[in-house]
Coordinates of C-alpha atoms and ligand atoms in Angstrom, one line a residue:
M13 CA -0.4 -6.0 1.5
H14 CA -3.4 -4.1 2.6
I15 CA -6.7 -5.4 3.7
H16 CA -10.3 -4.0 4.0
E17 CA -11.6 -2.6 7.2
Y18 CA -14.2 -5.5 7.5
Q19 CA -11.5 -8.0 7.1
A20 CA -9.4 -6.4 9.8
K21 CA -12.4 -6.4 12.1
T22 CA -12.9 -10.1 11.6
L23 CA -9.3 -10.6 12.5
F24 CA -9.7 -8.3 15.5
N25 CA -12.7 -10.3 16.8
Q26 CA -10.6 -13.6 16.6
F27 CA -8.3 -11.9 19.0
D28 CA -11.0 -10.6 21.4
I29 CA -10.9 -7.0 20.2
Q30 CA -14.4 -5.7 20.3
T31 CA -16.0 -4.1 17.3
P32 CA -19.5 -2.8 16.5
K33 CA -21.7 -5.5 14.9
G34 CA -21.7 -5.2 11.2
V35 CA -22.9 -6.9 7.9
L36 CA -21.0 -6.9 4.6
I37 CA -23.2 -6.2 1.5
S38 CA -22.4 -6.1 -2.2
T39 CA -25.8 -5.1 -3.6
V40 CA -28.4 -2.2 -2.7
E41 CA -31.1 -5.1 -2.2
Q42 CA -29.2 -6.5 0.7
S43 CA -29.1 -3.2 2.8
S44 CA -32.5 -3.5 4.5
E45 CA -32.0 -7.2 5.5
A46 CA -28.6 -5.9 6.9
C47 CA -30.4 -3.3 8.9
S48 CA -32.9 -5.9 10.4
E49 CA -30.2 -8.2 11.2
L50 CA -28.3 -5.5 13.1
G51 CA -31.4 -4.1 14.7
G52 CA -31.5 -0.6 16.3
S53 CA -32.5 2.6 14.4
V54 CA -29.1 4.3 13.5
W55 CA -26.7 2.6 11.0
V56 CA -23.5 3.7 9.4
V57 CA -22.8 2.8 5.8
K58 CA -19.0 2.4 5.1
A59 CA -17.4 2.0 1.8
Q60 CA -14.7 -0.7 1.7
V61 CA -11.7 0.6 0.1
H62 CA -7.9 0.3 0.8
A63 CA -7.6 3.9 1.8
G64 CA -8.3 5.9 4.9
G65 CA -9.9 9.3 5.0
R66 CA -13.2 7.9 4.0
G67 CA -15.1 10.0 6.4
K68 CA -13.7 13.1 4.8
G69 CA -14.3 11.7 1.3
G70 CA -18.0 11.0 1.7
G71 CA -17.4 7.2 2.1
V72 CA -18.9 6.9 5.7
I73 CA -22.6 7.8 5.9
L74 CA -24.6 8.1 9.1
C75 CA -28.2 6.9 8.5
R76 CA -31.3 7.2 10.7
S77 CA -33.6 4.9 8.6
M78 CA -33.6 1.9 6.4
A79 CA -34.5 4.1 3.5
E80 CA -31.5 6.2 4.2
V81 CA -29.3 3.2 4.3
E82 CA -30.6 2.1 1.0
S83 CA -29.9 5.5 -0.7
A84 CA -26.5 5.8 0.8
S85 CA -25.7 2.1 -0.6
E86 CA -27.1 3.1 -3.9
K87 CA -24.7 6.1 -3.8
L88 CA -21.6 4.4 -2.9
L89 CA -21.7 1.1 -4.7
G90 CA -20.0 1.1 -8.0
L91 CA -18.4 4.5 -7.2
Q92 CA -14.8 5.4 -7.5
L93 CA -14.3 7.0 -4.1
V94 CA -11.9 9.8 -3.9
T95 CA -10.4 10.4 -0.3
P96 CA -7.5 12.6 0.9
Q97 CA -5.5 9.3 0.8
T98 CA -6.3 8.2 -2.7
D99 CA -5.2 9.6 -6.0
A100 CA -7.6 11.7 -8.3
K101 CA -9.1 8.5 -9.9
G102 CA -10.0 7.1 -6.4
L103 CA -10.7 3.4 -5.6
P104 CA -13.7 1.2 -6.7
V105 CA -16.4 0.6 -4.1
S106 CA -17.9 -2.9 -4.6
Q107 CA -18.6 -3.8 -1.0
L108 CA -20.1 -2.0 2.0
L109 CA -20.0 -2.6 5.7
I110 CA -23.3 -1.7 7.3
E111 CA -22.6 -1.2 11.0
A112 CA -24.7 -0.4 14.1
G113 CA -24.4 3.3 14.8
Q114 CA -22.5 3.8 18.1
N115 CA -23.0 6.5 20.8
I116 CA -19.5 7.9 20.9
E117 CA -18.1 9.6 24.0
R118 CA -14.5 9.8 23.2
E119 CA -12.4 8.8 20.2
L120 CA -8.9 7.5 20.9
Y121 CA -6.1 6.4 18.7
L122 CA -4.3 3.1 19.0
G123 CA -1.7 1.5 16.8
L124 CA 1.5 -0.6 16.5
L125 CA 4.3 -0.3 14.0
I126 CA 7.9 -1.0 13.7
D127 CA 10.1 2.1 14.6
R128 CA 13.2 1.7 12.6
Q129 CA 15.0 4.1 14.6
T130 CA 14.7 2.3 17.9
Q131 CA 14.2 -1.0 16.1
K132 CA 11.3 -1.8 18.3
I133 CA 7.7 -2.7 17.8
T134 CA 6.2 0.6 19.1
V135 CA 2.7 1.3 20.7
L136 CA 1.2 4.7 19.5
A137 CA -1.7 5.9 21.3
S138 CA -3.5 9.3 21.6
V139 CA -6.5 10.8 23.5
E140 CA -7.1 12.8 20.2
G141 CA -8.1 10.0 17.9
G142 CA -10.4 10.3 15.0
M143 CA -10.2 11.8 11.4
D144 CA -7.6 14.5 12.2
I145 CA -5.0 12.2 13.8
E146 CA -2.3 13.2 11.1
K147 CA -2.8 16.9 12.1
V148 CA -2.3 15.9 15.8
A149 CA 0.9 14.0 15.0
S150 CA 2.4 16.8 13.0
E151 CA 1.3 19.9 15.1
T152 CA 1.2 18.6 18.6
P153 CA 3.3 15.5 18.6
D154 CA 3.6 15.5 22.5
K155 CA -0.1 14.3 22.5
I156 CA 1.0 11.1 21.1
I157 CA 2.1 8.5 23.6
K158 CA 4.8 6.2 22.4
F159 CA 5.9 2.9 24.1
G160 CA 8.7 0.7 22.6
V161 CA 8.2 -3.0 23.4
D162 CA 11.4 -4.7 24.5
P163 CA 12.4 -7.0 21.5
L164 CA 13.6 -9.8 23.8
G165 CA 10.6 -9.7 25.9
S166 CA 6.9 -9.2 25.0
L167 CA 4.2 -6.7 25.7
S168 CA 2.9 -7.2 29.3
V169 CA -0.3 -6.3 31.0
Q170 CA 1.7 -3.7 33.1
D171 CA 2.8 -2.1 30.0
C172 CA -0.6 -1.9 28.7
T173 CA -2.0 -0.6 32.0
L174 CA 0.7 2.3 31.8
V175 CA -0.6 3.3 28.3
A176 CA -4.2 3.0 29.6
E177 CA -3.3 5.4 32.5
K178 CA -1.8 8.0 30.2
L179 CA -5.1 7.8 28.1
G180 CA -7.0 8.6 31.4
L181 CA -9.1 5.3 31.2
N182 CA -10.9 4.2 34.3
A183 CA -10.4 0.7 35.9
D184 CA -13.3 -1.0 33.8
L185 CA -12.0 0.5 30.5
T186 CA -8.4 -0.2 31.3
Q187 CA -9.3 -3.9 31.5
Q188 CA -11.0 -3.7 28.0
F189 CA -8.0 -1.7 26.7
N190 CA -5.5 -4.3 27.8
T191 CA -7.3 -7.0 26.1
T192 CA -7.4 -4.8 23.0
L193 CA -3.7 -3.9 23.0
L194 CA -2.6 -7.4 23.8
G195 CA -4.8 -8.6 21.0
L196 CA -3.3 -6.1 18.5
Y197 CA 0.2 -7.2 19.6
E198 CA -0.7 -10.8 19.2
I199 CA -1.9 -10.2 15.6
F200 CA 1.2 -8.1 14.9
T201 CA 3.7 -10.6 15.8
Q202 CA 1.7 -13.8 14.8
K203 CA 0.7 -12.5 11.4
D204 CA 4.0 -10.5 10.4
V205 CA 2.2 -7.3 10.4
S206 CA 4.1 -4.0 9.6
L207 CA 1.3 -1.6 10.7
I208 CA -1.9 -2.1 12.7
E209 CA -4.2 0.8 13.6
I210 CA -7.6 1.5 15.3
N211 CA -8.7 5.0 14.6
P212 CA -11.0 5.7 16.2
L213 CA -10.9 3.4 19.3
I214 CA -14.0 4.7 21.0
V215 CA -15.5 4.8 24.4
T216 CA -19.2 4.5 24.1
T217 CA -21.6 6.2 26.4
E218 CA -22.3 2.7 27.5
N219 CA -18.6 2.5 28.8
Q220 CA -17.6 0.2 26.1
L221 CA -14.3 0.2 24.3
L222 CA -14.8 -0.6 20.5
A223 CA -12.6 -0.6 17.4
L224 CA -14.6 1.6 15.2
D225 CA -12.1 1.3 12.3
G226 CA -9.2 -1.1 11.4
K227 CA -6.2 -0.9 9.3
I228 CA -3.7 -3.6 8.9
D229 CA -0.7 -3.7 6.6
F230 CA 1.2 -7.1 6.2
D231 CA 4.8 -7.6 5.3
D232 CA 4.6 -9.0 1.7
N233 CA 7.8 -10.9 2.2
A234 CA 6.3 -13.0 5.0
L235 CA 2.9 -13.6 3.1
Y236 CA 4.1 -17.1 2.1
R237 CA 3.6 -18.4 5.6
H238 CA 0.2 -16.9 6.1
E239 CA -2.2 -18.6 3.6
D240 CA -5.2 -17.2 5.4
I241 CA -4.0 -13.7 5.1
A242 CA -2.8 -14.0 1.5
K243 CA -6.5 -15.2 0.6
L244 CA -7.7 -11.6 1.8
R245 CA -5.9 -9.9 -1.2
D246 CA -8.3 -7.8 -3.2
I247 CA -6.7 -6.8 -6.5
S248 CA -9.3 -4.5 -7.5
Q249 CA -7.8 -2.0 -5.1
E250 CA -4.3 -2.2 -6.4
D251 CA -2.6 -0.2 -8.9
K252 CA -2.7 -2.3 -12.2
K253 CA 0.8 -1.6 -13.4
E254 CA 2.4 -2.4 -9.9
Q255 CA 0.0 -5.5 -9.8
L256 CA 1.6 -6.6 -13.2
A257 CA 5.1 -5.9 -12.1
S258 CA 4.8 -7.9 -8.9
E259 CA 3.5 -10.9 -10.8
H260 CA 6.8 -10.8 -12.8
Q261 CA 8.9 -9.9 -9.6
L262 CA 9.5 -6.5 -11.1
N263 CA 9.9 -3.6 -8.7
Y264 CA 8.1 -0.9 -10.4
I265 CA 6.7 2.6 -9.3
S266 CA 5.1 5.1 -11.8
L267 CA 6.5 8.6 -11.9
N268 CA 5.5 11.7 -14.0
G269 CA 8.5 12.1 -16.4
T270 CA 9.1 11.1 -20.0
I271 CA 12.0 8.7 -19.9
G272 CA 11.3 5.1 -19.1
C273 CA 14.0 3.3 -17.3
M274 CA 14.9 -0.3 -17.0
V275 CA 17.6 -1.1 -14.7
N276 CA 18.8 -4.1 -12.7
G277 CA 19.5 -3.4 -9.0
A278 CA 17.5 -0.7 -7.0
G279 CA 20.8 1.3 -6.2
L280 CA 21.6 1.5 -9.9
A281 CA 18.1 2.3 -10.7
M282 CA 18.3 5.3 -8.4
A283 CA 21.7 6.4 -9.8
T284 CA 20.3 6.2 -13.3
M285 CA 17.3 8.4 -12.3
D286 CA 19.6 10.9 -10.8
L287 CA 21.7 11.2 -13.8
I288 CA 18.7 11.6 -16.1
E289 CA 17.6 14.6 -13.8
H290 CA 21.0 15.9 -13.7
F291 CA 21.1 16.3 -17.5
G292 CA 17.7 17.9 -17.7
G293 CA 15.4 14.9 -18.3
S294 CA 12.9 13.4 -15.9
P295 CA 12.2 9.6 -15.4
A296 CA 8.7 8.2 -16.1
N297 CA 9.3 5.3 -13.6
F298 CA 11.4 3.4 -11.2
L299 CA 12.0 -0.1 -12.4
D300 CA 14.3 -2.7 -10.9
V301 CA 14.3 -5.8 -13.1
G302 CA 16.3 -7.7 -10.3
G303 CA 19.4 -9.7 -10.4
G304 CA 18.7 -13.0 -12.5
T305 CA 16.9 -11.2 -15.4
T306 CA 15.3 -13.3 -18.1
A307 CA 14.3 -12.4 -21.7
N308 CA 10.6 -12.8 -20.6
R309 CA 11.1 -10.4 -17.7
V310 CA 12.7 -7.8 -19.9
A311 CA 9.7 -8.2 -22.3
K312 CA 7.3 -7.6 -19.4
A313 CA 9.3 -4.6 -18.3
F314 CA 9.1 -3.0 -21.7
E315 CA 5.5 -3.7 -21.8
L316 CA 4.9 -1.9 -18.4
I317 CA 7.0 1.1 -19.5
Q318 CA 5.0 1.4 -22.8
T319 CA 1.8 1.7 -20.9
E320 CA 3.0 5.0 -19.4
A321 CA 1.3 7.4 -21.7
N322 CA 4.0 10.2 -21.3
V323 CA 7.1 8.0 -22.2
K324 CA 9.0 9.4 -25.1
G325 CA 12.1 7.1 -24.9
I326 CA 13.6 4.4 -22.7
L327 CA 16.9 4.0 -21.1
V328 CA 18.1 0.5 -20.5
N329 CA 20.9 0.2 -18.0
I330 CA 22.2 -3.3 -17.2
F331 CA 25.2 -4.4 -15.2
G332 CA 26.0 -7.9 -16.1
G333 CA 27.3 -9.5 -12.9
I334 CA 25.3 -12.6 -12.6
V335 CA 23.7 -12.3 -16.0
R336 CA 25.6 -12.2 -19.2
C337 CA 25.1 -9.1 -21.3
D338 CA 24.9 -11.0 -24.7
L339 CA 21.9 -12.9 -23.2
I340 CA 20.2 -9.5 -22.1
A341 CA 20.8 -8.1 -25.5
Q342 CA 19.0 -11.1 -27.2
G343 CA 16.1 -10.7 -24.5
I344 CA 16.0 -7.0 -25.5
L345 CA 15.8 -7.7 -29.1
Q346 CA 13.2 -10.4 -28.6
A347 CA 11.1 -8.1 -26.3
I348 CA 11.1 -5.2 -28.8
E349 CA 9.8 -7.5 -31.4
T350 CA 7.1 -9.1 -29.2
V351 CA 6.0 -5.7 -27.7
G352 CA 6.3 -3.8 -31.0
L353 CA 8.3 -1.0 -29.5
T354 CA 9.1 2.0 -31.7
L355 CA 10.3 4.5 -29.1
P356 CA 13.9 5.4 -29.2
I357 CA 16.0 3.2 -26.9
V358 CA 19.3 3.8 -25.5
V359 CA 21.0 0.7 -24.0
R360 CA 23.9 0.8 -21.7
L361 CA 25.5 -2.6 -20.9
E362 CA 28.4 -3.2 -18.7
G363 CA 30.0 -6.4 -17.2
T364 CA 30.2 -10.0 -18.4
N365 CA 30.2 -10.1 -22.2
A366 CA 29.2 -6.5 -22.8
P367 CA 31.0 -5.9 -26.1
E368 CA 29.3 -9.0 -27.5
G369 CA 25.8 -7.8 -26.2
L370 CA 26.3 -4.1 -27.6
N371 CA 27.5 -5.6 -30.8
L372 CA 24.3 -7.5 -31.2
L373 CA 22.1 -4.5 -30.4
D374 CA 24.2 -2.2 -32.8
K375 CA 23.7 -4.6 -35.7
S376 CA 19.9 -4.8 -35.2
E377 CA 17.4 -3.0 -37.5
F378 CA 15.7 -1.4 -34.4
N379 CA 15.9 2.2 -33.1
I380 CA 18.5 1.3 -30.6
H381 CA 21.5 3.5 -29.5
V382 CA 24.2 1.5 -27.6
E383 CA 26.6 2.9 -25.1
S384 CA 29.0 1.4 -22.6
D385 CA 29.3 4.7 -20.5
L386 CA 26.4 5.6 -18.3
T387 CA 26.8 9.4 -18.4
K388 CA 27.0 9.4 -22.3
A389 CA 23.8 7.1 -22.2
A390 CA 22.0 9.5 -20.0
I391 CA 22.8 12.4 -22.1
K392 CA 21.8 10.5 -25.2
I393 CA 18.4 9.6 -23.9
V394 CA 17.6 13.1 -22.6
T395 CA 18.6 14.5 -26.1
L396 CA 16.6 12.1 -28.0
T397 CA 13.4 12.5 -25.8
K398 CA 13.9 16.4 -26.1
E399 CA 14.1 16.0 -30.0
T400 CA 10.8 14.0 -30.1
S401 CA 8.9 16.4 -27.9
E402 CA 9.9 19.3 -30.1
Ligands
ADP657 P1 -11.9 6.7 7.8 O1 -10.8 6.6 8.9 O2 -11.5 6.2 6.7 O3 -12.4 8.2 7.7 P2 -13.7 5.5 9.9 O4 -14.1 4.2 10.0 O5 -12.6 5.9 11.0 O6 -13.2 5.8 8.5 O7 -15.0 6.6 10.2 C1 -14.8 8.0 10.1 C2 -15.6 8.5 11.3 O8 -17.1 8.0 11.1 C3 -15.3 8.0 12.7 O9 -14.2 8.7 13.2 C4 -16.5 8.1 13.5 O10 -16.7 9.4 14.0 C5 -17.7 7.8 12.4 N1 -18.1 6.5 12.4 C6 -17.6 5.3 11.9 N2 -18.2 4.1 12.2 C7 -19.2 4.5 13.0 C8 -20.2 3.8 13.8 N3 -20.4 2.4 13.5 N4 -21.0 4.4 14.6 C9 -20.8 5.8 14.6 N5 -19.9 6.6 14.1 C10 -19.0 5.9 13.3
MG658 MG1 -10.5 5.8 10.7

């Protein structure tokens, strides 16, 4: 799960990580009050969306008067903000963080993630932070400092000092840096984080170290034990289809092809998509309905697939290990009726009670083609969808 920058910064502050003063607003009218509250004469208006690259997408606006803050707020609120990290539709902006403008001397990068290769929580840092960090990482990877934390130990002040040294920080800044990095590590481990990032971590002309941006991704599987974090979810920022899917424990990812896929098990779903490609078709989605599939879940899955505008046919591929194929067949029939599906459907069932299941589907009045062989099923759906598009 992602959270907004302002939420990340609130969490940062709870762990002694310093950030610029900021006020969250959701209407243009609140903008001048926010400026007065912050004081100073330079403010930065920042669109709150679940994507980075806002600076490049026009979502971070530097303002030198209250009038400018007001017009920037007017421009951003209600906008679908497109950044290099969103799709072409962008993400809705309904909240803005108005921040005190900072005098930046240096922009650093600091983050923590799990390095799956070394199986360690790994500190990433760079003296070249800011909006082009991806370029730094791909073109000059030696400019990225990496430090793997001993999984049996913890991050120590000495470890932090070592990183600070490599970043060329003086004694005063090193102390601030150590607090910041230890805070990040605490958040990471206490809150089941998968990625935490400050980019940029700035050194101000006043010799202060501040988190100017904040990005935190949480492990969804651990959210059940963090009620405080789960509350921060903003569903307006999530893909509607993937949201509906997660509500029904379906693993769903939209793709660009024409053949909708409904499969139980991620591995089987991959194999199914490969076969479709192999025979000249292209999948419209990845969908794993899971092991203990129910009729209701099958119906939701059909509903989801049908929302893809480019779908011309559906391939259902279920292996009945735990579930019985005849129950799945009943679920499919019920679902087709409920959803009102008219697209051609090829169903491949294998496993427990497969013949009974296939028989049920074969007898039905719907546009269903049954197969017990996956290769034949894949060829069939590719042929059928080619026919409908001609
Ligand atoms: P994103 O990473 O989505 O582009 P950031 O919060 O990192 O958004 O902001 C982009 C850039 O805007 C920063 O690298 C920094 O140069 C500038 N910026 C952001 N907040 C402030 C601020 N409070 N004061 C001065 N400059 C800022
Ligand atoms: Mg940033």
